């Protein structure tokens, strides 16, 4: 019974002047929080660089897209591809993207701190929300791949923060920021609409929001948003809305209609994927006692609740209505506002003793994340898995061999690579010639391709599996078949020296010789 009384007393709402004073101490300043984020960023930049042997496919795909300037691509809008391509041109290495992914996560966590601190009026609340978010995989080991989902971590966070500041302070600078970040978020992934539309409802259904209609800031934000979005809308119209078709295919909307039972199963799966990742941050906050004082900022509370729950609820409704699926990586930016919501609900009381326990939980969890990540990428994927994941596909070896053979045979840079996403993106990324990718030999997937130019300048054609691609016969006797490339799975050199040789991957290859001299 004594233990039960202690537990009940721990969770009983309480407050004290000492706790309030401690919660505003400089230890919880944004500057100190930033230095923690900086150390976190270094950890998750360096460790993946030492563990992963090949570029992530989403990174290589964005480079292949960005190399061909478009206002949209067959899977996503344009911003992720443009940003990745610009970073690659400045630093042509896969390692820069581990850094870029952590910059995105750091910016998102900075927005978490600032939004929570401003809504609650407590530095400690911002600190607790930001640090507990480190226990969510999408802010650590699952954020090591610089893809559009990870980019959205930063853009969603700053969209909501700027929107909150704009409505509360009627600042033109904040309105412009809201327009920029909202536009870029939507132009990174259309899923951002699941955040932006619910936030927009606050302009109709709150007193603070309705006042904005009488001021110029909101209209300026809308104009900035449209400048960023309209070019993509035009591109979609010209390209048969191919990116939206891809999203529907990925959600399996093209499959036969699913029954209610299957839809409920999909909903439970998605809810489980989302809620299970909140167990650790919630457990870390339970270390604290609860405060009796509630946040007086009604608009701020509504914003955080809507930003945290609306995209998740809309995803469940999407599954229920359509029978489609919501893939786990799509949930990545949903977690940006989850710990602010937990802090608003639980109202942790700042005390020195419990904060030390909280910090210890973060440190132990971080150490476990590092160990599990190392095992997964150093040993399990390269040595134990039967299937070849993109992290161990021998992209560098294949690209270097093909480029070398092409140059020796034809005395010119390799202009095009034809094949599936994995082979084309890897060769585009690793080849010093950075050939243009021709995805699956389909111009609808590669609208930048001029088939006549491919015929004229030639290409390398790559495939895996026993059957050659159907389009190989389109080039008739011009095709030059090459010996198979048999390459080891990709792994980092230092660990290969310890663990020994890896299993091999076989890639088939052919040249389409150039017609011009």
XYZ file of C-alpha atoms in Angstrom:
517
model
C 0.000 0.000 0.000
C 2.853 2.372 0.745
C 4.192 1.897 -2.777
C 0.721 2.550 -4.190
C 0.447 5.775 -2.180
C 3.843 6.880 -3.469
C 2.772 6.254 -7.062
C -0.497 8.148 -6.598
C 1.345 11.022 -4.929
C 3.809 11.145 -7.813
C 1.085 11.673 -10.415
C -1.067 14.004 -8.279
C -1.212 17.509 -9.777
C 0.891 19.839 -7.669
C 2.861 23.029 -7.961
C 5.386 25.105 -6.076
C 7.218 28.385 -6.396
C 10.534 26.507 -6.474
C 9.389 24.371 -9.409
C 8.220 27.423 -11.349
C 11.510 29.185 -10.730
C 13.518 26.117 -11.714
C 11.488 25.782 -14.913
C 12.630 29.211 -16.070
C 16.324 28.763 -15.236
C 18.924 29.337 -17.951
C 19.659 25.639 -18.075
C 16.476 25.307 -20.136
C 17.317 28.127 -22.543
C 17.075 27.639 -26.284
C 20.827 28.147 -26.515
C 21.484 25.140 -24.286
C 18.880 23.122 -26.140
C 20.593 24.001 -29.411
C 23.934 22.682 -28.158
C 22.275 19.396 -27.230
C 20.782 19.237 -30.717
C 24.184 20.021 -32.199
C 25.758 17.082 -30.350
C 22.841 14.876 -31.452
C 23.345 16.016 -35.042
C 27.059 15.173 -34.935
C 26.326 11.730 -33.474
C 23.779 10.819 -36.149
C 25.889 12.272 -38.933
C 29.115 10.473 -38.054
C 27.743 7.103 -36.918
C 25.721 6.348 -40.089
C 28.735 7.417 -42.154
C 30.710 4.685 -40.393
C 27.986 2.039 -40.751
C 26.274 2.314 -44.156
C 27.993 1.141 -47.326
C 25.779 2.556 -50.090
C 23.693 5.635 -50.770
C 20.007 5.513 -49.823
C 17.779 5.013 -52.850
C 15.605 8.055 -52.059
C 18.701 10.249 -51.963
C 19.986 8.918 -55.288
C 16.513 9.227 -56.795
C 16.270 12.882 -55.779
C 19.647 13.509 -57.428
C 18.466 11.798 -60.613
C 15.349 13.964 -60.593
C 17.086 17.197 -59.673
C 19.570 16.752 -62.496
C 16.620 17.317 -64.835
C 14.936 20.592 -63.883
C 11.176 20.109 -63.574
C 8.391 21.607 -61.453
C 7.372 18.096 -60.480
C 8.350 14.455 -60.846
C 6.550 11.153 -61.169
C 6.401 10.547 -57.409
C 6.684 13.877 -55.613
C 6.756 17.651 -56.184
C 9.999 19.456 -56.827
C 11.554 20.907 -53.657
C 13.162 17.750 -52.260
C 14.789 16.976 -55.610
C 16.055 20.528 -56.082
C 17.455 20.750 -52.548
C 19.189 17.364 -52.801
C 20.646 18.180 -56.213
C 22.012 21.524 -54.961
C 23.646 19.845 -51.951
C 25.155 17.161 -54.184
C 26.626 19.729 -56.560
C 28.291 21.495 -53.644
C 29.535 18.268 -52.031
C 29.243 15.210 -54.339
C 29.251 12.496 -51.680
C 26.660 10.408 -49.885
C 28.067 11.541 -46.546
C 26.746 15.082 -46.931
C 23.215 13.684 -46.877
C 23.622 12.189 -43.415
C 24.427 15.728 -42.325
C 21.528 17.191 -44.303
C 19.066 14.745 -42.764
C 20.180 15.723 -39.285
C 19.913 19.410 -40.139
C 16.282 18.769 -41.089
C 15.654 16.883 -37.844
C 17.438 19.584 -35.830
C 15.385 22.352 -37.412
C 12.212 20.418 -36.689
C 13.213 19.898 -33.053
C 14.094 23.583 -32.745
C 10.559 24.394 -33.866
C 9.231 21.897 -31.296
C 11.082 23.706 -28.494
C 10.091 27.200 -29.598
C 6.433 26.397 -30.229
C 6.011 24.557 -26.925
C 7.870 27.221 -24.946
C 5.867 30.055 -26.499
C 2.481 28.373 -26.077
C 3.113 27.317 -22.466
C 5.274 30.267 -21.434
C 7.781 27.781 -20.011
C 11.335 27.119 -21.138
C 11.213 23.816 -19.324
C 8.154 22.687 -21.291
C 9.995 23.385 -24.540
C 13.040 21.528 -23.233
C 10.959 18.520 -22.173
C 9.107 18.374 -25.499
C 12.319 18.660 -27.501
C 14.342 16.123 -25.519
C 11.562 13.543 -25.267
C 11.216 13.769 -29.068
C 14.754 12.375 -29.327
C 13.279 9.057 -28.223
C 11.167 8.872 -31.387
C 13.098 6.951 -34.086
C 12.248 9.504 -36.785
C 14.401 12.071 -34.984
C 17.408 9.767 -34.718
C 18.276 6.544 -36.543
C 15.242 6.554 -38.842
C 16.071 10.095 -39.988
C 19.450 9.189 -41.480
C 18.055 8.982 -45.003
C 17.638 12.471 -46.459
C 14.333 11.946 -48.204
C 11.178 13.991 -48.597
C 9.659 12.631 -45.386
C 12.672 13.794 -43.364
C 12.717 17.196 -45.068
C 9.092 17.591 -43.974
C 10.150 17.339 -40.323
C 11.680 20.799 -40.601
C 9.070 22.278 -42.927
C 6.050 21.104 -40.926
C 7.549 22.360 -37.686
C 8.361 25.810 -39.003
C 5.079 26.114 -40.898
C 3.150 25.694 -37.646
C 5.518 27.889 -35.625
C 5.382 30.770 -38.109
C 1.613 30.390 -38.404
C 1.231 30.565 -34.616
C 3.416 33.666 -34.378
C 1.661 35.290 -37.317
C -1.806 34.863 -35.827
C -0.783 35.837 -32.292
C 1.455 38.792 -33.160
C 0.225 39.773 -36.632
C 3.847 39.936 -37.769
C 4.389 40.328 -41.522
C 7.691 38.510 -41.176
C 5.923 35.548 -39.588
C 3.181 35.583 -42.226
C 5.786 35.487 -44.997
C 7.566 32.661 -43.171
C 4.302 30.753 -42.860
C 3.657 31.141 -46.590
C 7.188 30.055 -47.520
C 7.344 27.019 -45.240
C 3.792 25.915 -46.034
C 4.463 26.206 -49.762
C 7.755 24.322 -49.534
C 6.156 21.657 -47.337
C 3.462 21.021 -49.944
C 6.076 21.123 -52.719
C 8.104 18.504 -50.877
C 5.216 16.113 -50.336
C 1.524 16.526 -51.047
C 0.815 14.902 -47.696
C 1.479 18.324 -46.141
C -2.113 19.122 -47.039
C -3.105 16.934 -44.072
C -1.463 19.545 -41.827
C -2.159 22.759 -43.712
C -5.894 22.294 -44.242
C -6.674 21.657 -40.542
C -4.474 24.591 -39.511
C -6.365 26.751 -41.980
C -9.596 25.941 -40.140
C -8.243 27.877 -37.164
C -8.619 31.022 -39.270
C -12.372 30.386 -39.387
C -13.206 28.861 -36.020
C -11.125 30.858 -33.526
C -11.449 34.493 -32.503
C -7.748 35.092 -33.130
C -7.992 33.517 -36.564
C -11.014 35.531 -37.677
C -9.205 38.777 -36.876
C -6.555 37.862 -39.465
C -9.038 38.316 -42.315
C -9.028 42.062 -41.631
C -5.233 42.332 -41.893
C -2.896 42.151 -44.907
C -0.498 39.547 -43.505
C -2.636 36.513 -44.257
C -3.120 37.581 -47.875
C 0.612 38.133 -48.283
C 1.238 34.619 -46.962
C -1.325 33.268 -49.417
C 0.367 35.037 -52.318
C 3.768 33.598 -51.366
C 2.204 30.145 -51.020
C 0.636 30.354 -54.485
C 3.900 31.478 -56.109
C 5.505 28.273 -54.841
C 2.598 25.936 -55.595
C 1.080 27.084 -58.905
C 4.040 25.987 -61.116
C 3.599 22.453 -59.816
C -0.150 22.537 -60.456
C 0.552 23.531 -64.066
C 3.129 20.739 -64.357
C 0.649 18.195 -62.972
C -1.961 19.231 -65.522
C 0.542 18.824 -68.351
C 1.685 15.411 -67.096
C -1.653 13.708 -66.397
C -1.324 14.131 -62.612
C 1.243 11.343 -62.584
C 2.517 12.084 -59.069
C -0.980 11.733 -57.625
C -1.416 8.474 -59.538
C 1.798 7.204 -57.957
C 0.534 8.096 -54.475
C -2.698 6.209 -55.134
C -0.754 3.200 -56.405
C 1.456 3.212 -53.305
C -1.646 3.413 -51.142
C -2.964 0.389 -53.108
C -6.074 2.178 -54.284
C -5.795 0.295 -57.572
C -6.435 -3.024 -55.826
C -9.913 -4.598 -55.591
C -12.187 -3.000 -53.027
C -11.359 -4.173 -49.529
C -13.995 -5.119 -46.985
C -14.687 -3.378 -43.711
C -12.676 -5.945 -41.764
C -9.584 -5.369 -43.877
C -9.967 -1.609 -43.610
C -10.234 -1.820 -39.845
C -7.105 -3.982 -39.813
C -5.244 -1.377 -41.887
C -6.446 1.319 -39.486
C -5.245 -0.643 -36.467
C -1.896 -1.300 -38.137
C -1.402 2.408 -38.837
C -2.543 3.406 -35.348
C -0.178 0.846 -33.870
C 2.746 2.115 -35.929
C 2.047 5.662 -34.766
C 1.178 5.123 -31.109
C 3.904 2.556 -30.426
C 6.538 5.151 -31.256
C 5.153 7.426 -28.545
C 5.665 4.903 -25.733
C 9.249 5.936 -24.953
C 8.686 9.717 -24.960
C 5.569 9.301 -22.823
C 7.414 7.036 -20.394
C 10.222 9.583 -20.097
C 7.751 12.344 -19.206
C 6.128 10.174 -16.540
C 9.343 10.549 -14.555
C 8.105 14.034 -13.620
C 5.286 14.902 -11.279
C 2.319 16.706 -12.822
C 1.776 20.430 -12.533
C -1.612 21.780 -11.501
C -1.274 24.850 -13.705
C -2.815 24.648 -17.181
C -1.650 26.605 -20.211
C -3.799 29.740 -20.570
C -3.095 30.167 -24.306
C -6.277 28.705 -25.787
C -5.304 29.315 -29.407
C -1.884 27.754 -28.888
C -3.429 24.677 -27.295
C -5.849 24.266 -30.180
C -3.049 24.649 -32.717
C -0.886 21.967 -31.104
C -3.803 19.556 -30.717
C -4.823 20.006 -34.353
C -1.249 19.814 -35.691
C -0.560 16.674 -33.661
C -3.794 14.770 -34.247
C -5.462 16.000 -37.447
C -3.006 14.397 -39.939
C -3.211 11.118 -38.029
C -7.018 11.167 -37.859
C -7.275 12.109 -41.539
C -5.022 9.169 -42.400
C -7.311 6.800 -40.521
C -10.345 8.260 -42.297
C -8.538 7.867 -45.623
C -8.057 4.166 -44.898
C -11.653 3.715 -43.776
C -13.155 5.467 -46.809
C -10.846 4.215 -49.576
C -9.464 0.935 -48.264
C -5.960 2.204 -49.055
C -2.870 1.894 -46.897
C -0.753 4.536 -45.188
C 2.904 3.507 -45.280
C 4.956 3.889 -42.116
C 7.522 6.333 -43.617
C 4.659 8.683 -44.483
C 4.044 9.102 -40.745
C 7.468 10.707 -40.237
C 6.396 14.379 -39.965
C 3.312 13.446 -37.907
C 5.593 13.116 -34.877
C 6.797 16.730 -34.957
C 3.912 17.863 -32.751
C 3.387 14.681 -30.735
C 5.669 15.559 -27.816
C 4.328 19.134 -27.524
C 0.896 17.521 -27.213
C 2.154 15.103 -24.559
C 3.684 17.984 -22.609
C 0.448 19.990 -22.843
C -1.536 17.014 -21.587
C 0.783 15.771 -18.833
C 2.138 19.181 -17.718
C 5.440 17.863 -16.246
C 6.584 19.725 -13.152
C 10.212 20.935 -13.354
C 12.248 19.561 -10.450
C 15.984 18.956 -10.272
C 15.786 15.368 -9.067
C 13.285 14.173 -11.629
C 15.007 16.085 -14.412
C 18.191 14.114 -13.727
C 16.203 10.885 -14.093
C 14.671 12.214 -17.307
C 18.125 13.054 -18.702
C 19.372 9.582 -17.748
C 16.514 7.981 -19.700
C 17.459 10.018 -22.782
C 21.142 9.072 -22.510
C 20.481 5.342 -22.018
C 18.015 5.273 -24.911
C 20.479 7.108 -27.165
C 23.180 4.540 -26.358
C 20.799 1.683 -27.193
C 19.806 3.378 -30.461
C 23.479 3.584 -31.431
C 24.095 -0.104 -30.661
C 21.003 -1.354 -32.505
C 21.709 0.875 -35.493
C 25.270 -0.421 -35.730
C 24.138 -4.038 -35.630
C 21.423 -3.444 -38.259
C 23.591 -1.665 -40.834
C 27.037 -3.089 -40.152
C 26.131 -6.753 -39.852
C 22.490 -7.746 -40.261
C 21.764 -6.160 -43.652
C 25.113 -6.852 -45.364
C 25.780 -10.316 -43.922
C 22.579 -11.948 -42.683
C 19.681 -10.822 -44.857
C 18.884 -12.867 -47.931
C 17.470 -9.963 -49.886
C 19.651 -7.083 -51.017
C 18.477 -3.794 -49.518
C 19.465 -0.487 -51.078
C 21.946 0.135 -48.238
C 24.106 -2.783 -49.408
C 23.513 -2.671 -53.172
C 26.954 -2.365 -54.874
C 26.181 0.964 -56.524
C 29.696 2.375 -56.518
C 31.245 -0.773 -58.017
C 28.658 -1.072 -60.794
C 28.844 2.626 -61.673
C 32.634 2.704 -61.777
C 32.891 -0.438 -63.925
C 30.263 0.721 -66.422
C 31.759 4.195 -66.713
C 35.251 2.810 -67.215
C 34.160 0.318 -69.901
C 32.104 2.948 -71.743
C 34.950 5.443 -71.829
C 37.477 2.833 -72.932
C 35.207 1.612 -75.712
C 33.760 4.898 -76.984
C 36.115 7.584 -75.671
C 33.396 9.875 -74.313
C 31.349 10.409 -71.129
C 28.463 8.059 -70.408
C 25.291 10.021 -71.322
C 22.364 7.802 -70.266
C 21.583 4.852 -68.003
C 18.435 2.761 -68.529
C 16.926 0.373 -65.997
C 14.877 0.187 -62.829
C 15.091 2.769 -60.046
C 17.825 1.023 -58.099
C 20.326 0.603 -60.911
C 19.687 3.913 -62.678
C 19.775 6.036 -59.542
C 22.928 4.372 -58.235
C 24.784 4.825 -61.518
C 23.608 8.435 -61.799
C 24.843 9.086 -58.271
C 28.197 7.272 -58.291
C 29.371 7.593 -61.890
C 31.749 10.536 -62.410
C 29.784 11.249 -65.611
C 26.439 11.396 -63.731
C 24.460 10.031 -66.702
C 20.811 10.962 -67.114
C 18.413 8.344 -65.724
C 15.822 6.794 -68.041
C 13.513 5.022 -65.571
C 12.249 1.684 -66.899
C 12.594 3.055 -70.430
C 9.324 4.980 -69.936
C 9.123 8.628 -70.953
C 6.104 9.164 -68.697
C 8.384 8.383 -65.745
C 11.237 10.387 -67.291
C 9.629 13.309 -69.154
C 13.013 14.966 -69.660
C 14.097 12.167 -72.009
C 14.313 12.659 -75.773
C 14.316 9.086 -77.193
C 15.986 10.304 -80.380
C 18.882 11.692 -78.333
C 19.219 8.369 -76.521
C 19.443 6.634 -79.915
C 22.032 9.137 -81.060
C 24.296 9.321 -78.003
C 23.867 5.786 -76.671
C 23.315 4.401 -73.185
C 24.137 1.629 -70.750
C 21.269 -0.736 -69.957
C 21.339 -2.584 -66.624
C 19.067 -5.170 -65.036
C 18.970 -7.865 -62.393
C 17.181 -11.194 -62.549
C 17.193 -13.798 -65.292
C 14.958 -12.132 -67.876
C 16.286 -9.192 -69.912
C 14.054 -6.093 -70.070
C 11.366 -6.067 -72.767
C 12.742 -2.894 -74.358
C 16.147 -4.435 -75.113
C 14.824 -5.824 -78.389
C 13.694 -2.330 -79.453
C 17.314 -1.511 -80.268
C 17.862 -4.668 -82.333
C 21.365 -5.625 -83.462
C 22.896 -2.400 -82.132
C 22.900 -3.828 -78.611
C 26.313 -4.935 -77.320
C 25.952 -7.516 -74.560
C 28.522 -7.278 -71.775
C 29.831 -9.797 -69.248
C 27.830 -9.891 -66.038
C 29.021 -7.721 -63.184
C 29.487 -9.827 -60.076
C 30.112 -7.546 -57.121
C 30.138 -7.930 -53.366
C 27.393 -6.315 -51.373
C 28.390 -2.844 -50.264
C 29.767 -2.494 -46.746
C 32.025 -0.047 -44.972
C 35.662 -1.001 -45.306
C 36.652 -1.091 -41.649
C 33.938 -3.582 -40.720
C 34.527 -5.780 -43.760
C 38.113 -6.249 -42.595
C 36.750 -7.580 -39.318
C 33.792 -9.628 -40.580
C 35.180 -10.931 -43.869
C 33.859 -11.147 -47.458
C 30.206 -10.625 -48.298
C 27.788 -12.370 -50.617
C 27.717 -11.164 -54.201
C 25.158 -9.455 -56.398
C 24.909 -10.163 -60.140
C 23.998 -7.331 -62.497
C 23.485 -7.833 -66.243
C 24.601 -5.108 -68.631
C 24.489 -4.048 -72.264
C 25.622 -1.018 -74.252
C 23.589 0.876 -76.794
C 26.517 2.308 -78.789
C 26.440 5.966 -79.837
C 25.667 6.768 -83.467
C 27.685 9.981 -83.528
C 31.437 10.177 -83.553
